[in-house]
């Protein structure tokens, strides 16, 4: 079956620090990979996605590259801001399934 | 315009009561979902529904039932509420043309069972 593994949080950083949140997956077929972000008190929203190997998704300064050889989709940002404090979810969809598979989420706390 | 909306945003109720949460999407999507998020932010899929089939997570108690009056609405009805039902419930929708499709989430309903 499909699964997504994310690094456990919380991840605590100072403003302008470099961010990496690791995500690895197992899936049947050729999955599409997603990062969703959940700001406090809100629902999840798409941050970025990649639909085939070696694709790079990017948005709001965040990037993630679909690495088929290492089955990974790590999220990175060069300089985080306090406003990036949120919970980040890695997810995949594979094999035409209606049901996405989500990781457990990683909380990011950015201090001024 | 809100893409996926839920009501109410907060719901506080006594054990044993029956309650419903409403969800509407104006995106024209074919498929809608209900998720439960616990206090540790873990997301659990409860139901997936489109006009062809209902997929139920087998771990969801049968006290929970989805009701879809039309393609734009998927309500969640809960019978005989228990303390462990306290959580945030999210509705979501997506267009199911391919596995590249994004899910769009509502703002959530925080349910507290006393």
Short mmCIF file of C-alpha atoms in Angstrom, two decimals:
data_model
loop_
_atom_site.label_atom_id
_atom_site.label_comp_id
_atom_site.label_asym_id
_atom_site.label_seq_id
_atom_site.Cartn_x
_atom_site.Cartn_y
_atom_site.Cartn_z
CA UNK A 1 0.00 0.00 0.00
CA UNK A 2 0.87 3.68 -0.14
CA UNK A 3 2.55 5.47 2.74
CA UNK A 4 4.19 8.80 3.50
CA UNK A 5 6.76 9.37 6.23
CA UNK A 6 7.62 12.86 7.45
CA UNK A 7 10.15 14.00 9.98
CA UNK A 8 8.65 14.56 13.40
CA UNK A 9 8.28 18.06 14.69
CA UNK A 10 8.17 20.56 15.95
CA UNK A 11 10.88 22.16 13.91
CA UNK A 12 11.93 25.39 15.61
CA UNK A 13 13.95 27.97 13.67
CA UNK A 14 14.94 31.60 13.88
CA UNK A 15 13.76 33.98 11.20
CA UNK A 16 15.89 33.85 8.00
CA UNK A 17 17.16 30.34 8.77
CA UNK A 18 17.21 27.58 6.13
CA UNK A 19 14.39 25.06 6.31
CA UNK A 20 14.28 21.40 5.30
CA UNK A 21 11.39 19.10 6.11
CA UNK A 22 12.03 15.54 5.00
CA UNK A 23 9.41 13.41 3.28
CA UNK A 24 9.79 9.91 1.90
CA UNK A 25 7.14 7.69 0.39
CA UNK A 26 6.20 4.24 -0.83
CA UNK A 27 3.64 3.92 -3.58
CA UNK A 28 2.35 1.73 -6.34
CA UNK A 29 2.61 3.04 -9.85
CA UNK A 30 3.72 6.61 -10.51
CA UNK A 31 2.45 8.91 -7.76
CA UNK A 32 1.90 12.62 -7.78
CA UNK A 33 3.42 14.33 -4.75
CA UNK A 34 2.09 17.28 -2.80
CA UNK A 35 2.92 19.59 0.06
CA UNK A 36 0.00 21.14 1.89
CA UNK A 37 0.23 23.82 4.58
CA UNK A 38 -2.16 24.39 7.48
CA UNK A 39 -1.97 27.78 9.17
CA UNK A 40 -3.33 28.04 12.72
CA UNK A 41 -7.10 27.76 12.84
CA UNK A 42 -7.46 27.08 9.12
CA UNK A 43 -7.90 24.19 6.72
CA UNK A 44 -5.14 22.72 4.61
CA UNK A 45 -4.18 24.42 1.38
CA UNK A 46 -1.92 23.34 -1.43
CA UNK A 47 1.61 24.73 -1.18
CA UNK A 48 3.17 22.98 -4.17
CA UNK A 49 3.11 19.75 -6.13
CA UNK A 50 5.09 17.66 -8.62
CA UNK A 51 3.57 15.07 -10.90
CA UNK A 52 6.54 13.20 -12.34
CA UNK A 53 10.11 12.29 -11.49
CA UNK A 54 12.63 15.17 -11.39
CA UNK A 55 9.89 17.79 -11.45
CA UNK A 56 10.38 20.66 -9.02
CA UNK A 57 7.37 22.26 -7.40
CA UNK A 58 7.74 25.79 -6.04
CA UNK A 59 5.60 28.45 -4.39
CA UNK A 60 6.12 31.33 -1.93
CA UNK A 61 9.87 30.61 -1.78
CA UNK A 62 9.34 26.93 -0.94
CA UNK A 63 10.66 24.20 -3.23
CA UNK A 64 10.53 20.42 -3.42
CA UNK A 65 11.97 18.06 -6.04
CA UNK A 66 10.42 14.71 -6.91
CA UNK A 67 13.26 12.19 -6.49
CA UNK A 68 12.19 8.78 -7.71
CA UNK A 69 15.56 7.15 -6.99
CA UNK A 70 15.35 8.03 -3.30
CA UNK A 71 11.50 8.10 -3.14
CA UNK A 72 11.68 11.51 -1.53
CA UNK A 73 10.05 14.92 -1.80
CA UNK A 74 11.82 17.11 0.76
CA UNK A 75 10.51 20.63 1.35
CA UNK A 76 13.04 23.48 1.46
CA UNK A 77 13.06 27.22 1.92
CA UNK A 78 16.12 29.39 1.95
CA UNK A 79 14.97 31.98 4.47
CA UNK A 80 11.92 31.37 6.66
CA UNK A 81 9.69 34.07 8.10
CA UNK A 82 7.56 34.15 11.23
CA UNK A 83 4.51 33.96 8.96
CA UNK A 84 5.67 30.53 7.75
CA UNK A 85 4.82 29.07 11.15
CA UNK A 86 2.31 26.33 10.35
CA UNK A 87 1.90 22.58 10.01
CA UNK A 88 3.20 21.09 6.75
CA UNK A 89 1.80 17.88 5.28
CA UNK A 90 3.42 15.75 2.60
CA UNK A 91 0.95 13.72 0.53
CA UNK A 92 0.71 11.50 -2.49
CA UNK A 93 -1.90 10.21 -4.91
CA UNK A 94 -1.28 7.11 -6.95
CA UNK A 95 -2.95 4.63 -9.23
CA UNK A 96 -6.04 6.67 -9.93
CA UNK A 97 -7.21 6.39 -6.35
CA UNK A 98 -9.63 8.99 -5.09
CA UNK A 99 -8.01 8.76 -1.69
CA UNK A 100 -4.79 10.69 -1.08
CA UNK A 101 -2.28 9.46 1.47
CA UNK A 102 -1.08 12.09 3.94
CA UNK A 103 1.93 12.12 6.21
CA UNK A 104 1.47 12.89 9.91
CA UNK A 105 2.37 16.56 9.47
CA UNK A 106 5.37 18.54 10.69
CA UNK A 107 4.89 21.62 12.82
CA UNK A 108 7.19 24.55 12.02
CA UNK A 109 7.71 27.33 14.56
CA UNK A 110 9.68 30.38 13.44
CA UNK A 111 10.88 32.84 16.08
CA UNK A 112 11.69 36.50 15.35
CA UNK B 1 -16.00 33.52 -2.89
CA UNK B 2 -15.42 30.65 -0.52
CA UNK B 3 -14.60 27.47 -2.42
CA UNK B 4 -15.38 24.93 0.32
CA UNK B 5 -17.47 26.06 3.27
CA UNK B 6 -18.50 24.28 6.44
CA UNK B 7 -21.00 25.08 9.16
CA UNK B 8 -20.82 25.40 12.05
CA UNK B 9 -17.23 26.41 12.77
CA UNK B 10 -17.57 25.39 16.42
CA UNK B 11 -19.89 22.78 17.87
CA UNK B 12 -20.12 22.01 21.58
CA UNK B 13 -22.52 19.29 22.66
CA UNK B 14 -23.24 16.65 25.26
CA UNK B 15 -22.41 12.97 25.04
CA UNK B 16 -25.20 10.94 23.49
CA UNK B 17 -26.53 13.72 21.30
CA UNK B 18 -26.90 13.56 17.51
CA UNK B 19 -25.39 16.34 15.41
CA UNK B 20 -24.71 17.26 11.79
CA UNK B 21 -22.00 19.26 10.07
CA UNK B 22 -22.75 20.77 6.68
CA UNK B 23 -20.34 21.15 3.77
CA UNK B 24 -20.76 22.89 0.43
CA UNK B 25 -18.35 23.36 -2.46
CA UNK B 26 -18.82 25.77 -5.36
CA UNK B 27 -15.94 24.44 -7.47
CA UNK B 28 -17.98 22.00 -9.53
CA UNK B 29 -15.89 19.09 -8.27
CA UNK B 30 -17.01 15.51 -8.58
CA UNK B 31 -15.68 14.12 -5.32
CA UNK B 32 -16.01 15.22 -1.71
CA UNK B 33 -14.34 13.95 1.46
CA UNK B 34 -14.55 14.08 5.22
CA UNK B 35 -11.43 14.01 7.38
CA UNK B 36 -10.94 13.91 11.14
CA UNK B 37 -7.93 15.70 12.62
CA UNK B 38 -6.91 14.83 16.15
CA UNK B 39 -5.11 16.97 18.70
CA UNK B 40 -1.72 15.91 17.29
CA UNK B 41 -2.75 17.13 13.83
CA UNK B 42 -3.00 13.62 12.41
CA UNK B 43 -5.43 13.54 9.48
CA UNK B 44 -7.64 10.51 9.06
CA UNK B 45 -9.80 10.02 5.98
CA UNK B 46 -13.34 9.09 6.96
CA UNK B 47 -15.29 9.08 3.69
CA UNK B 48 -14.83 9.72 0.02
CA UNK B 49 -17.95 10.22 -2.09
CA UNK B 50 -18.78 11.01 -5.67
CA UNK B 51 -21.86 10.42 -7.71
CA UNK B 52 -20.78 6.87 -8.38
CA UNK B 53 -19.58 5.46 -5.13
CA UNK B 54 -19.10 5.94 -1.44
CA UNK B 55 -15.82 4.75 0.01
CA UNK B 56 -15.85 4.34 3.75
CA UNK B 57 -12.79 3.99 5.93
CA UNK B 58 -13.55 0.72 7.65
CA UNK B 59 -12.26 2.03 10.97
CA UNK B 60 -14.96 4.72 11.13
CA UNK B 61 -17.80 3.77 13.52
CA UNK B 62 -21.19 3.37 11.89
CA UNK B 63 -22.44 6.19 14.12
CA UNK B 64 -20.94 8.43 11.43
CA UNK B 65 -22.79 8.71 8.14
CA UNK B 66 -22.32 10.97 5.11
CA UNK B 67 -25.37 12.38 3.38
CA UNK B 68 -25.19 14.00 -0.03
CA UNK B 69 -28.35 15.80 -1.21
CA UNK B 70 -26.57 16.84 -4.41
CA UNK B 71 -23.13 17.00 -6.01
CA UNK B 72 -22.19 20.24 -4.23
CA UNK B 73 -23.02 19.12 -0.70
CA UNK B 74 -21.76 16.40 1.61
CA UNK B 75 -23.01 16.57 5.16
CA UNK B 76 -21.71 14.54 8.07
CA UNK B 77 -24.20 13.14 10.56
CA UNK B 78 -23.04 11.74 13.87
CA UNK B 79 -25.26 9.70 16.18
CA UNK B 80 -24.75 9.09 19.89
CA UNK B 81 -21.73 11.34 20.25
CA UNK B 82 -18.87 10.12 22.43
CA UNK B 83 -16.02 11.94 24.15
CA UNK B 84 -13.53 10.49 21.66
CA UNK B 85 -15.35 12.17 18.79
CA UNK B 86 -13.95 15.52 19.90
CA UNK B 87 -11.70 16.69 17.05
CA UNK B 88 -11.60 19.04 14.10
CA UNK B 89 -13.52 17.77 11.08
CA UNK B 90 -12.56 18.92 7.60
CA UNK B 91 -14.53 18.67 4.42
CA UNK B 92 -12.61 18.66 1.13
CA UNK B 93 -13.29 18.33 -2.56
CA UNK B 94 -11.37 17.59 -5.74
CA UNK B 95 -11.91 16.98 -9.41
CA UNK B 96 -11.08 13.38 -10.15
CA UNK B 97 -9.74 13.50 -13.67
CA UNK B 98 -6.28 12.28 -12.64
CA UNK B 99 -4.08 11.69 -9.63
CA UNK B 100 -2.53 15.12 -10.14
CA UNK B 101 -5.64 16.82 -8.81
CA UNK B 102 -5.40 19.04 -5.76
CA UNK B 103 -7.69 18.74 -2.77
CA UNK B 104 -9.46 21.87 -1.56
CA UNK B 105 -10.22 21.96 2.14
CA UNK B 106 -12.87 23.77 4.13
CA UNK B 107 -11.99 25.80 7.23
CA UNK B 108 -12.89 22.99 9.62
CA UNK B 109 -15.46 22.37 12.35
CA UNK B 110 -14.14 22.03 15.88
CA UNK B 111 -16.36 19.53 17.68
CA UNK B 112 -16.21 19.32 21.47
CA UNK B 113 -18.16 16.58 23.22
CA UNK B 114 -18.71 17.14 26.95
#
